Tab-separated table of C-alpha atoms in Angstrom:
chain	number	residue	atom	x	y	z
N	15	ASN	CA	97.217	106.522	124.720
N	16	ASN	CA	94.599	107.682	122.517
N	17	VAL	CA	93.792	110.944	124.383
N	18	PHE	CA	97.677	111.404	125.082
N	19	SER	CA	98.184	110.902	120.907
N	20	SER	CA	95.697	113.250	120.294
N	21	ARG	CA	96.751	115.892	122.562
N	22	LYS	CA	99.881	115.503	121.202
N	23	ASN	CA	98.462	115.781	117.230
N	24	SER	CA	96.823	118.478	118.209
N	25	GLN	CA	100.110	120.292	119.648
N	26	ASP	CA	101.969	119.287	116.604
N	27	GLN	CA	99.614	121.096	114.511
N	28	ILE	CA	99.281	124.268	116.684
N	29	GLN	CA	103.181	124.801	116.469
N	30	GLU	CA	102.766	124.377	112.639
N	31	SER	CA	100.186	126.757	112.041
N	32	ASN	CA	103.043	129.256	114.688
N	33	GLU	CA	105.460	128.608	112.630
N	34	ARG	CA	103.876	129.104	109.190
N	35	LYS	CA	102.939	132.697	110.760
N	36	ASN	CA	106.009	133.292	112.046
N	37	ALA	CA	107.582	132.535	108.317
N	38	LYS	CA	104.451	134.808	106.450
N	39	SER	CA	105.098	137.456	109.092
N	40	ILE	CA	109.401	137.820	108.070
N	41	LEU	CA	108.870	137.165	104.285
N	42	LEU	CA	106.193	140.470	104.372
N	43	LYS	CA	108.389	142.374	106.591
N	44	GLU	CA	111.175	141.137	104.034
N	45	ALA	CA	109.055	142.528	101.295
N	46	SER	CA	108.033	145.375	102.934
N	47	THR	CA	111.290	146.628	102.801
N	48	ILE	CA	112.368	145.460	99.554
N	49	GLY	CA	109.409	147.328	98.513
N	50	ASN	CA	110.490	150.523	100.441
N	51	LEU	CA	113.692	150.529	99.217
N	52	LEU	CA	112.987	150.095	95.849
N	53	LEU	CA	110.949	153.711	95.646
N	54	GLN	CA	114.694	154.927	96.282
N	55	THR	CA	115.549	154.295	92.788
N	56	THR	CA	115.436	158.083	92.687
N	57	ASP	CA	118.894	158.498	94.428
N	58	GLU	CA	120.567	156.696	90.793
N	59	ILE	CA	120.290	160.203	88.782
N	60	ASP	CA	120.062	162.336	92.415
N	61	ASN	CA	123.762	160.568	93.199
N	62	LEU	CA	125.092	160.554	89.564
N	63	LEU	CA	124.433	164.365	89.602
N	64	ASN	CA	126.003	164.914	92.823
N	65	ALA	CA	129.101	162.952	91.822
N	66	LEU	CA	129.501	165.319	88.612
N	67	ASP	CA	129.439	168.157	90.973
N	68	GLY	CA	131.831	166.844	93.363
N	69	GLY	CA	129.910	165.977	95.799
N	70	TYR	CA	130.170	163.013	98.446
N	71	ILE	CA	128.045	159.431	97.278
N	72	PRO	CA	127.522	157.560	100.171
N	73	PRO	CA	128.759	153.842	100.324
N	74	GLY	CA	126.827	150.400	99.491
N	75	LEU	CA	126.959	146.876	99.679
N	76	GLY	CA	127.134	145.809	95.785
N	77	GLY	CA	125.368	142.300	95.018
N	78	ASP	CA	122.519	140.343	93.457
N	79	LEU	CA	119.156	141.214	94.376
N	80	LEU	CA	117.696	137.446	94.555
N	81	ARG	CA	120.441	136.379	96.278
N	82	ASP	CA	121.258	138.769	98.933
N	83	GLY	CA	117.764	140.829	99.534
N	84	SER	CA	117.094	144.069	100.575
N	85	SER	CA	121.734	144.104	101.887
N	86	VAL	CA	122.299	145.430	98.386
N	87	LEU	CA	119.866	148.111	98.006
N	88	PRO	CA	118.585	151.256	98.061
N	89	THR	CA	121.008	151.398	94.737
N	90	GLY	CA	122.920	154.706	93.382
N	91	ARG	CA	125.833	154.499	96.165
N	92	ASN	CA	129.490	153.951	95.398
N	93	ILE	CA	129.252	150.537	95.726
N	94	HIS	CA	132.097	148.024	96.871
N	95	ALA	CA	132.367	144.385	96.890
N	96	LEU	CA	134.134	142.526	99.563
N	97	ASP	CA	136.632	141.805	101.863
N	98	PRO	CA	138.463	139.408	99.892
N	99	TYR	CA	140.021	138.130	103.619
N	100	ARG	CA	136.214	136.793	104.421
N	101	MET	CA	135.980	134.184	101.465
N	102	PRO	CA	134.468	131.915	101.438
N	103	SER	CA	131.553	133.905	103.420
N	104	GLU	CA	129.432	131.248	105.650
N	105	THR	CA	126.768	131.413	102.799
N	106	ALA	CA	129.205	130.441	99.986
N	107	TRP	CA	130.329	127.764	102.257
N	108	VAL	CA	127.228	125.979	102.740
N	109	ARG	CA	125.930	126.287	99.442
N	110	GLY	CA	129.724	125.312	97.738
N	111	LYS	CA	129.748	122.059	99.703
N	112	ARG	CA	126.490	120.927	98.533
N	113	VAL	CA	126.915	121.848	95.096
N	114	ALA	CA	130.194	119.720	95.231
N	115	GLU	CA	128.288	117.022	97.375
N	116	GLU	CA	125.302	117.307	94.022
N	117	ILE	CA	128.141	117.060	91.302
N	118	LEU	CA	129.839	114.010	92.739
N	119	ARG	CA	126.220	112.401	93.351
N	120	GLN	CA	125.542	112.581	89.724
N	121	HIS	CA	128.855	111.627	88.450
N	122	LEU	CA	128.575	108.434	90.642
N	123	ASN	CA	125.257	107.895	88.990
N	124	ALA	CA	125.993	108.591	85.409
N	125	GLY	CA	129.095	106.359	85.195
N	126	ASP	CA	130.745	103.366	86.659
N	127	GLY	CA	130.445	104.137	90.628
N	128	ASN	CA	133.734	105.771	90.676
N	129	TYR	CA	134.741	108.934	91.611
N	130	PRO	CA	136.341	111.300	89.046
N	131	GLU	CA	139.686	111.861	89.679
N	132	THR	CA	140.341	115.398	88.531
N	133	VAL	CA	137.154	117.642	88.129
N	134	ALA	CA	137.929	121.325	86.543
N	135	VAL	CA	136.588	124.606	88.080
N	136	ASN	CA	136.346	128.057	86.898
N	137	LEU	CA	137.385	130.632	89.392
N	138	TRP	CA	135.987	134.113	87.809
N	139	GLY	CA	136.425	137.320	89.604
N	140	LEU	CA	133.004	138.949	88.919
N	141	ASP	CA	131.162	135.283	89.833
N	142	ALA	CA	133.518	135.566	93.464
N	143	ILE	CA	132.358	138.731	94.504
N	144	LYS	CA	128.245	137.857	93.486
N	145	THR	CA	128.592	134.986	95.435
N	146	ARG	CA	131.094	135.915	98.324
N	147	GLY	CA	133.273	133.184	97.022
N	148	GLU	CA	130.699	130.090	96.307
N	149	SER	CA	133.361	128.900	93.580
N	150	VAL	CA	135.974	128.820	96.074
N	151	ALA	CA	133.812	126.687	98.414
N	152	ILE	CA	133.332	124.430	95.967
N	153	VAL	CA	137.259	123.621	95.447
N	154	LEU	CA	137.304	123.344	98.305
N	155	ALA	CA	134.945	120.582	99.134
N	156	PHE	CA	136.080	118.224	96.278
N	157	VAL	CA	139.514	118.453	98.076
N	158	GLY	CA	138.263	117.687	101.708
N	159	ALA	CA	139.021	121.226	103.217
N	160	GLN	CA	137.676	123.749	105.106
N	161	PRO	CA	138.131	127.237	105.757
N	162	VAL	CA	139.759	128.247	109.303
N	163	LYS	CA	138.885	131.846	110.594
N	164	GLU	CA	141.250	133.578	112.887
N	165	GLY	CA	139.101	135.888	115.774
N	166	THR	CA	138.847	138.779	113.493
N	167	GLY	CA	136.510	136.795	111.233
N	168	ARG	CA	139.290	136.406	108.521
N	169	VAL	CA	139.913	133.320	106.829
N	170	VAL	CA	143.767	132.430	107.294
N	171	ARG	CA	144.200	128.773	106.051
N	172	PHE	CA	141.704	125.817	104.318
N	173	GLU	CA	142.426	122.835	106.805
N	174	LEU	CA	142.278	119.406	105.035
N	175	ILE	CA	139.454	117.307	106.309
N	176	PRO	CA	141.121	114.051	107.720
N	177	LEU	CA	140.162	110.965	104.947
N	178	GLU	CA	138.156	108.772	108.235
N	179	GLU	CA	135.890	112.220	108.388
N	180	LEU	CA	135.700	112.790	104.595
N	181	LYS	CA	134.448	109.544	103.898
N	182	ARG	CA	135.810	109.475	100.142
N	183	PRO	CA	138.659	109.916	97.951
N	184	ARG	CA	140.319	113.389	97.505
N	185	VAL	CA	139.659	115.143	94.134
N	186	ASP	CA	142.259	116.565	92.341
N	187	VAL	CA	141.416	120.295	90.792
N	188	LEU	CA	142.288	121.406	87.784
N	189	VAL	CA	141.554	125.678	88.727
N	190	SER	CA	141.253	127.581	85.910
N	191	LEU	CA	141.582	131.297	87.356
N	192	SER	CA	140.653	134.344	85.200
N	193	GLY	CA	142.436	137.448	84.995
N	194	ILE	CA	140.704	139.295	87.363
N	195	PHE	CA	140.523	136.682	89.923
N	196	ARG	CA	144.229	136.365	89.515
N	197	ASP	CA	144.442	139.862	90.143
N	198	SER	CA	142.114	140.746	92.734
N	199	PHE	CA	142.168	137.843	95.217
N	200	ALA	CA	145.716	137.398	95.346
N	201	ASN	CA	145.076	136.257	99.118
N	202	VAL	CA	143.134	133.601	98.176
N	203	VAL	CA	145.301	132.555	95.276
N	204	ASP	CA	147.869	131.621	97.875
N	205	LEU	CA	146.153	129.914	100.108
N	206	LEU	CA	144.759	127.726	97.579
N	207	ASP	CA	147.947	126.973	96.410
N	208	ASP	CA	148.763	125.976	99.982
N	209	MET	CA	146.371	123.641	100.191
N	210	PHE	CA	147.023	121.388	97.452
N	211	GLU	CA	150.878	121.340	98.369
N	212	ARG	CA	149.443	120.440	101.932
N	213	ALA	CA	147.324	117.625	100.260
N	214	ALA	CA	149.956	116.168	97.594
N	215	ALA	CA	152.709	115.260	100.665
N	216	ILE	CA	150.305	114.368	103.292
N	217	PRO	CA	151.792	111.340	105.103
N	218	ASP	CA	150.498	107.834	105.473
N	219	GLU	CA	146.896	108.555	102.816
N	220	PRO	CA	147.131	105.844	100.142
N	221	PRO	CA	147.211	107.449	96.471
N	222	GLU	CA	144.172	105.885	95.956
N	223	LEU	CA	142.460	108.094	98.240
N	224	ASN	CA	144.278	110.737	97.374
N	225	TYR	CA	143.898	112.160	93.602
N	226	ILE	CA	145.974	115.184	94.302
N	227	LYS	CA	148.956	112.943	95.637
N	228	LYS	CA	148.704	110.401	93.341
N	229	HIS	CA	149.121	113.147	90.244
N	230	ALA	CA	151.703	114.508	91.924
N	231	LEU	CA	153.766	111.426	92.406
N	232	GLU	CA	153.197	110.220	88.637
N	233	LEU	CA	154.827	113.818	87.555
N	234	VAL	CA	157.509	113.135	89.629
N	235	ALA	CA	157.817	109.360	88.244
N	236	GLN	CA	157.739	111.106	84.522
N	237	GLY	CA	160.633	113.745	85.658
N	238	VAL	CA	158.522	116.948	86.652
N	239	THR	CA	159.979	117.043	90.077
N	240	GLU	CA	159.615	121.383	90.640
N	241	ARG	CA	155.857	121.869	91.730
N	242	PRO	CA	153.802	118.893	90.610
N	243	ALA	CA	151.320	119.934	92.865
N	244	ALA	CA	150.407	123.342	91.260
N	245	ARG	CA	146.954	123.623	90.299
N	246	LEU	CA	146.019	126.962	89.858
N	247	PHE	CA	146.125	128.241	86.037
N	248	SER	CA	145.968	131.583	84.390
N	249	ASN	CA	146.766	133.977	81.316
N	250	PRO	CA	150.405	135.454	81.198
N	251	PRO	CA	151.007	137.944	83.594
N	252	GLY	CA	149.115	141.049	83.116
N	253	ASP	CA	147.099	139.373	80.163
N	254	TYR	CA	143.457	138.316	80.009
N	255	GLY	CA	141.218	136.604	77.991
N	256	SER	CA	141.783	132.617	75.976
N	257	MET	CA	141.344	134.710	72.501
N	258	VAL	CA	139.118	131.381	71.628
N	259	ASN	CA	136.157	134.034	70.898
N	260	GLU	CA	138.353	135.386	68.495
N	261	LEU	CA	139.155	133.231	66.363
N	262	VAL	CA	135.503	132.550	66.468
N	263	GLY	CA	134.916	135.779	65.710
N	264	SER	CA	136.932	135.910	62.661
N	265	GLY	CA	136.361	132.326	61.645
N	266	ASP	CA	140.463	131.629	61.602
N	267	TRP	CA	139.915	127.758	62.952
N	268	ASP	CA	139.916	124.168	61.836
N	269	ASP	CA	137.177	122.642	61.299
N	270	GLU	CA	137.744	119.811	63.789
N	271	GLY	CA	138.136	122.664	66.520
N	272	GLU	CA	141.253	121.174	68.094
N	273	SER	CA	142.898	124.291	67.222
N	274	LEU	CA	140.421	126.013	69.524
N	275	GLY	CA	141.290	123.973	72.807
N	276	GLU	CA	145.199	124.324	72.154
N	277	THR	CA	144.769	128.317	71.858
N	278	TRP	CA	142.846	127.682	75.567
N	279	ARG	CA	145.919	125.831	76.608
N	280	GLY	CA	148.709	127.979	75.281
N	281	ARG	CA	146.758	130.875	76.925
N	282	ASN	CA	146.455	128.812	80.221
N	283	VAL	CA	149.421	127.677	81.178
N	284	PHE	CA	151.143	129.793	83.880
N	285	SER	CA	150.665	127.970	86.948
N	286	TYR	CA	150.099	130.814	90.258
N	287	GLY	CA	150.282	130.830	94.000
N	288	ARG	CA	152.329	131.304	96.939
N	289	HIS	CA	154.836	129.289	96.010
N	290	GLU	CA	155.658	130.386	92.571
N	291	GLY	CA	159.509	132.302	92.432
N	292	ILE	CA	160.380	129.425	94.672
N	293	ALA	CA	162.275	126.655	93.397
N	294	LEU	CA	160.785	124.032	95.045
N	295	ARG	CA	161.706	120.419	93.844
N	296	SER	CA	160.105	117.103	95.093
N	297	GLY	CA	161.124	113.594	94.899
N	298	VAL	CA	160.045	110.357	96.248
N	299	GLU	CA	160.906	108.679	99.525
N	300	ASP	CA	159.448	105.799	101.150
N	301	GLY	CA	156.486	106.012	99.153
N	302	GLU	CA	155.290	109.370	99.869
N	303	LEU	CA	156.292	113.002	98.106
N	304	ARG	CA	159.117	114.628	99.469
N	305	THR	CA	159.242	118.773	98.938
N	306	THR	CA	162.247	121.002	99.619
N	307	GLU	CA	162.518	124.709	99.374
N	308	GLN	CA	165.851	125.525	96.944
N	309	SER	CA	166.039	129.452	96.268
N	310	MET	CA	163.674	132.570	94.906
N	311	ILE	CA	163.709	132.154	91.438
N	312	GLY	CA	161.324	134.486	90.232
N	313	SER	CA	158.748	136.880	91.067
N	314	GLY	CA	156.248	134.761	92.758
N	315	GLY	CA	153.363	134.039	90.128
N	316	GLY	CA	152.982	133.115	86.322
N	317	THR	CA	155.575	130.255	85.615
N	318	ALA	CA	154.280	128.282	82.698
N	319	ARG	CA	154.056	124.518	83.510
N	320	PRO	CA	152.592	122.622	80.506
N	321	GLU	CA	153.547	118.785	81.872
N	322	ILE	CA	151.499	119.689	84.987
N	323	LEU	CA	148.174	121.234	83.053
N	324	ASP	CA	149.030	118.496	80.320
N	325	LYS	CA	148.417	115.692	83.368
N	326	LEU	CA	145.037	117.897	84.685
N	327	LEU	CA	143.793	117.848	81.346
N	328	GLU	CA	144.167	114.166	80.643
N	329	THR	CA	142.756	113.158	84.132
N	330	THR	CA	139.673	115.406	84.095
N	331	GLU	CA	136.752	114.021	83.943
N	332	ARG	CA	134.139	117.007	84.390
N	333	ILE	CA	134.204	120.819	84.407
N	334	VAL	CA	132.174	122.962	86.689
N	335	GLN	CA	130.911	126.526	85.603
N	336	GLU	CA	128.508	128.946	87.572
N	337	ILE	CA	126.444	131.648	86.238
N	338	ASP	CA	126.524	134.171	88.348
N	339	SER	CA	123.243	136.269	87.111
N	340	VAL	CA	119.634	135.421	86.258
N	341	GLU	CA	119.861	138.380	83.493
N	342	TYR	CA	122.506	136.676	81.236
N	343	GLY	CA	123.021	133.023	80.335
N	344	LEU	CA	125.932	130.669	78.762
N	345	THR	CA	124.204	131.866	75.511
N	346	ASP	CA	124.481	135.238	76.068
N	347	ILE	CA	128.844	135.986	76.673
N	348	GLN	CA	130.968	135.006	74.316
N	349	GLU	CA	133.408	134.531	77.148
N	350	TYR	CA	131.446	131.060	78.456
N	351	TYR	CA	132.169	129.071	75.556
N	352	ALA	CA	135.529	130.859	74.946
N	353	ASN	CA	136.790	129.525	78.039
N	354	THR	CA	134.370	126.504	79.591
N	355	GLY	CA	133.886	125.050	76.097
N	356	ALA	CA	137.525	125.432	74.956
N	357	MET	CA	139.007	123.822	78.338
N	358	LYS	CA	136.371	121.011	77.648
N	359	MET	CA	137.697	120.944	73.874
N	360	ALA	CA	141.538	121.091	75.365
N	361	ALA	CA	140.966	118.369	77.844
N	362	GLU	CA	140.110	116.084	75.213
N	363	ASN	CA	142.123	116.907	72.917
N	364	GLN	CA	144.673	115.642	75.936
N	365	LYS	CA	142.739	112.419	76.479
N	366	VAL	CA	143.134	111.233	72.167
N	367	SER	CA	146.293	112.461	72.649
N	368	MET	CA	147.264	109.956	75.351
N	369	GLY	CA	144.659	107.057	73.476
N	370	LYS	CA	141.836	107.611	75.520
N	371	GLU	CA	138.782	108.804	73.787
N	372	GLU	CA	136.352	109.765	76.847
N	373	ARG	CA	134.354	112.908	76.479
N	374	VAL	CA	134.370	115.394	79.223
N	375	ALA	CA	130.874	116.392	80.659
N	376	VAL	CA	130.635	119.958	82.364
N	377	SER	CA	128.198	120.754	85.463
N	378	ILE	CA	126.341	124.412	85.468
N	379	VAL	CA	125.654	125.828	88.594
N	380	GLU	CA	123.165	128.997	89.035
N	381	ALA	CA	124.808	130.902	92.091
N	382	PHE	CA	121.108	132.754	92.129
N	383	GLY	CA	118.326	131.211	94.037
N	384	ASN	CA	116.049	131.022	97.016
N	385	ASP	CA	118.087	128.075	98.310
N	386	CYS	CA	120.839	130.110	99.286
N	387	GLY	CA	122.327	128.853	102.673
N	388	ASP	CA	119.655	126.361	103.323
N	389	GLU	CA	121.132	123.127	104.088
N	390	SER	CA	117.658	121.231	102.999
N	391	SER	CA	117.315	122.378	99.717
N	392	ASN	CA	118.457	121.157	96.658
N	393	VAL	CA	121.081	122.735	94.365
N	394	PRO	CA	120.081	122.523	90.939
N	395	VAL	CA	123.242	121.610	88.915
N	396	ARG	CA	122.672	120.813	84.862
N	397	ASP	CA	124.163	119.305	81.975
N	398	LEU	CA	125.431	121.628	79.636
N	399	GLN	CA	123.645	120.144	77.011
N	400	ASP	CA	120.002	120.530	78.912
N	401	VAL	CA	120.993	124.587	79.398
N	402	LEU	CA	121.908	125.316	76.265
N	403	ARG	CA	118.722	124.079	75.098
N	404	LEU	CA	116.671	125.843	77.533
N	405	GLU	CA	118.631	128.853	76.719
N	406	TYR	CA	118.227	128.816	72.983
N	407	ARG	CA	114.576	127.780	73.311
N	408	SER	CA	113.946	130.438	75.884
N	409	LYS	CA	115.510	133.556	74.191
N	410	LEU	CA	117.222	133.083	70.868
N	411	LEU	CA	114.238	131.097	69.554
N	412	ASN	CA	111.560	132.749	71.734
N	413	PRO	CA	109.245	134.776	69.414
N	414	LYS	CA	108.887	137.224	72.462
N	415	TRP	CA	112.539	137.374	72.956
N	416	ILE	CA	113.051	138.466	69.398
N	417	ASN	CA	110.501	141.126	68.682
N	418	SER	CA	111.919	142.716	72.080
N	419	MET	CA	115.218	143.142	70.516
N	420	LEU	CA	113.906	144.189	67.268
N	421	THR	CA	112.374	147.101	68.947
N	422	GLN	CA	115.730	148.275	70.020
N	423	GLY	CA	116.818	149.217	66.322
N	424	SER	CA	120.600	148.416	65.404
N	425	GLY	CA	121.672	147.406	69.209
N	426	GLY	CA	118.894	144.735	69.343
N	427	ALA	CA	120.378	143.710	65.824
N	428	TYR	CA	123.595	143.449	67.466
N	429	GLU	CA	122.731	141.103	70.083
N	430	ILE	CA	121.131	138.906	68.244
N	431	SER	CA	123.921	139.089	65.857
N	432	GLN	CA	126.528	137.932	68.815
N	433	ARG	CA	124.333	135.346	70.069
N	434	MET	CA	124.662	134.197	66.601
N	435	THR	CA	128.509	134.073	66.786
N	436	ALA	CA	128.352	131.913	70.244
N	437	LEU	CA	126.304	129.611	68.905
N	438	ILE	CA	128.657	128.321	66.649
N	439	GLY	CA	131.312	128.660	69.362
N	440	TRP	CA	129.275	126.234	71.478
N	441	GLY	CA	129.012	124.315	68.664
N	442	ALA	CA	132.720	124.073	67.482
N	443	THR	CA	133.769	123.639	71.346
N	444	THR	CA	131.588	120.852	72.100
N	445	ARG	CA	131.839	118.658	68.718
N	446	ASN	CA	128.540	119.746	67.099
N	447	ASP	CA	126.722	118.935	69.980
N	448	VAL	CA	124.065	121.910	69.385
N	449	ASP	CA	121.002	120.565	68.285
N	450	ASP	CA	120.019	120.835	64.357
N	451	PHE	CA	116.412	122.222	65.834
N	452	ILE	CA	118.056	125.101	67.180
N	453	PHE	CA	120.118	126.172	63.882
N	454	ASP	CA	116.863	124.915	61.705
N	455	GLN	CA	114.700	127.320	63.599
N	456	ALA	CA	117.178	130.259	63.893
N	457	ALA	CA	117.011	130.196	59.863
N	458	ASP	CA	113.380	130.285	60.224
N	459	ARG	CA	112.924	133.190	62.261
N	460	TYR	CA	115.763	135.421	61.156
N	461	ALA	CA	116.378	134.479	57.491
N	462	PHE	CA	113.433	133.695	56.261
N	463	ASP	CA	110.669	135.373	58.004
N	464	GLU	CA	110.506	138.372	55.681
N	465	ASN	CA	109.379	140.545	58.303
N	466	VAL	CA	112.111	139.909	60.543
N	467	ALA	CA	114.829	139.763	57.990
N	468	GLU	CA	113.600	143.066	56.978
N	469	GLN	CA	113.805	145.132	59.959
N	470	LEU	CA	117.673	143.614	60.468
N	471	ARG	CA	118.846	144.444	57.290
N	472	THR	CA	116.906	147.942	57.451
N	473	SER	CA	118.517	148.449	61.178
N	474	ASN	CA	121.987	146.927	61.011
N	475	PRO	CA	123.097	145.410	57.913
N	476	GLU	CA	126.783	144.337	59.119
N	477	ALA	CA	124.650	142.566	61.853
N	478	PHE	CA	121.606	140.707	59.413
N	479	LYS	CA	125.183	139.591	57.612
N	480	ASN	CA	126.587	138.199	60.683
N	481	VAL	CA	123.601	135.874	60.982
N	482	ILE	CA	123.324	134.668	57.312
N	483	ARG	CA	127.398	134.239	57.592
N	484	ARG	CA	126.914	131.933	60.898
N	485	LEU	CA	124.510	129.968	59.474
N	486	LEU	CA	126.229	128.984	56.407
N	487	GLU	CA	128.936	128.688	58.305
N	488	ALA	CA	127.253	126.103	60.846
N	489	GLN	CA	126.923	123.869	57.516
N	490	GLY	CA	130.053	124.019	56.688
N	491	ARG	CA	131.399	123.041	59.256
N	492	GLY	CA	129.424	120.031	59.771
N	493	MET	CA	127.110	121.434	62.864
N	494	TRP	CA	123.807	121.812	60.728
N	495	ASN	CA	122.391	119.665	57.690
N	496	ALA	CA	120.778	121.559	55.949
N	497	ASP	CA	118.885	120.978	52.963
N	498	GLU	CA	119.904	122.403	49.755
N	499	GLU	CA	116.599	124.635	49.073
N	500	LYS	CA	117.553	126.310	52.669
N	501	LEU	CA	121.183	126.645	51.910
N	502	GLU	CA	120.713	128.483	48.147
N	503	LYS	CA	118.184	131.033	50.368
N	504	LEU	CA	120.809	131.834	52.549
N	505	ARG	CA	123.390	132.134	49.990
N	506	ASP	CA	120.919	134.903	48.387
N	507	LEU	CA	120.006	136.465	51.021
N	508	TYR	CA	124.212	136.873	52.136
N	509	SER	CA	124.587	138.039	48.571
N	510	ASP	CA	122.198	140.604	48.706
N	511	VAL	CA	122.892	142.154	52.366
N	512	ASP	CA	126.859	142.010	51.565
N	513	ASP	CA	125.628	144.676	48.475
N	514	ILE	CA	124.539	146.599	50.958
N	515	VAL	CA	127.106	146.726	53.301
N	516	GLU	CA	129.411	147.297	50.292
N	517	ARG	CA	127.334	150.252	49.220
N	518	VAL	CA	126.711	147.948	46.074
N	519	THR	CA	123.715	148.112	43.768
């Protein structure tokens, strides 16, 4: 026995050594391939000049180097995104399922052991393109569905998984569509809409194990008989954006921030999908939802359904937002707080109006990294506040980042200014969850550091004025507890730079 065991251990060690060698060989080959392709970046200028001369530019796949590897190289090509009829891809489906499972695991551990009745998921066009539909896969996984492909590989249906196989309740999903996603992926919107309609009408599934059905039945009981299973909401047809960032930029919003949530709600009350434009009436018969098609009533999308959106916001317990790029994060782009933050505010507003005081959690998913498609690796899902702290420490408050921006002159000052505005946006939409130390250190680094302040004032007085203005606004709106000495210095700085901007001496 000892001899046999020794031989077996030796064989296992040899096999493990061979596997390591093979893995190393594969990685070296991939690294060599990427290195050679990166040497062709000069094609960018060559092909640009060729395009200006009316020449032919070879096509190439767009994407993210970290996620997609050598398939997106070389650059300098006439890039195309993806076939929308193959969304989600196999990799996106595998990773999307693990993201949903991890979010549900965290929710169960953080709460009372109950599954969330409704989760809101943002579907953005560029995210979907870069990840090949990972956010769509997350929606499917929450509902308990999977993509079905025809012989050519195109996705033709999102099939509902039986509860016996799912082994948990079907989670309802408020799907928030960006205008680009709504317009670019109409086929996916139609498939999702069809899935929700079927999920709400599954016979013999108890509502306590099918929250889509539960909420649809409750809506019908409240008198909402037209499209109670509508779940895909966006801006008015042909329109884009929540307009929340415009309000934050102008400062024209109330101190409590409720108006920002109401602005998001008013801009995203329009329902889309295959069944929009058809008069679908629902009723309850023998405890089941029965739906009948009556007649065509419109063009197939963009129907205002405030009662349904309010119901979904009231029951939303968590929001999911993907970050699709290693270069840009939540604090870099205004649209994140203007959509994710404002949706959080809208959901909390609706809960308060119904006599509830629950806060809505936000799960942030990084859609890049080396775990893509690997079923054994963990998918990092982080809390919003943790991500904000990390980003502010690594960028806005980081001396290296500050110096890098200052070397870029007016453009760098503008980038700093924009992030200060976004800081106010996050403070407003998260009900002042931005830590005091962020404002304290921002004041120290940008306003009270004479060298930095002088560079900002010289290169871009308007940007410096906005930095000071946002710090004063944070204190005035109760986001920051600054002492009077700091406030007096800030007021003096604002007066001085205002004179420069207005050319008053």
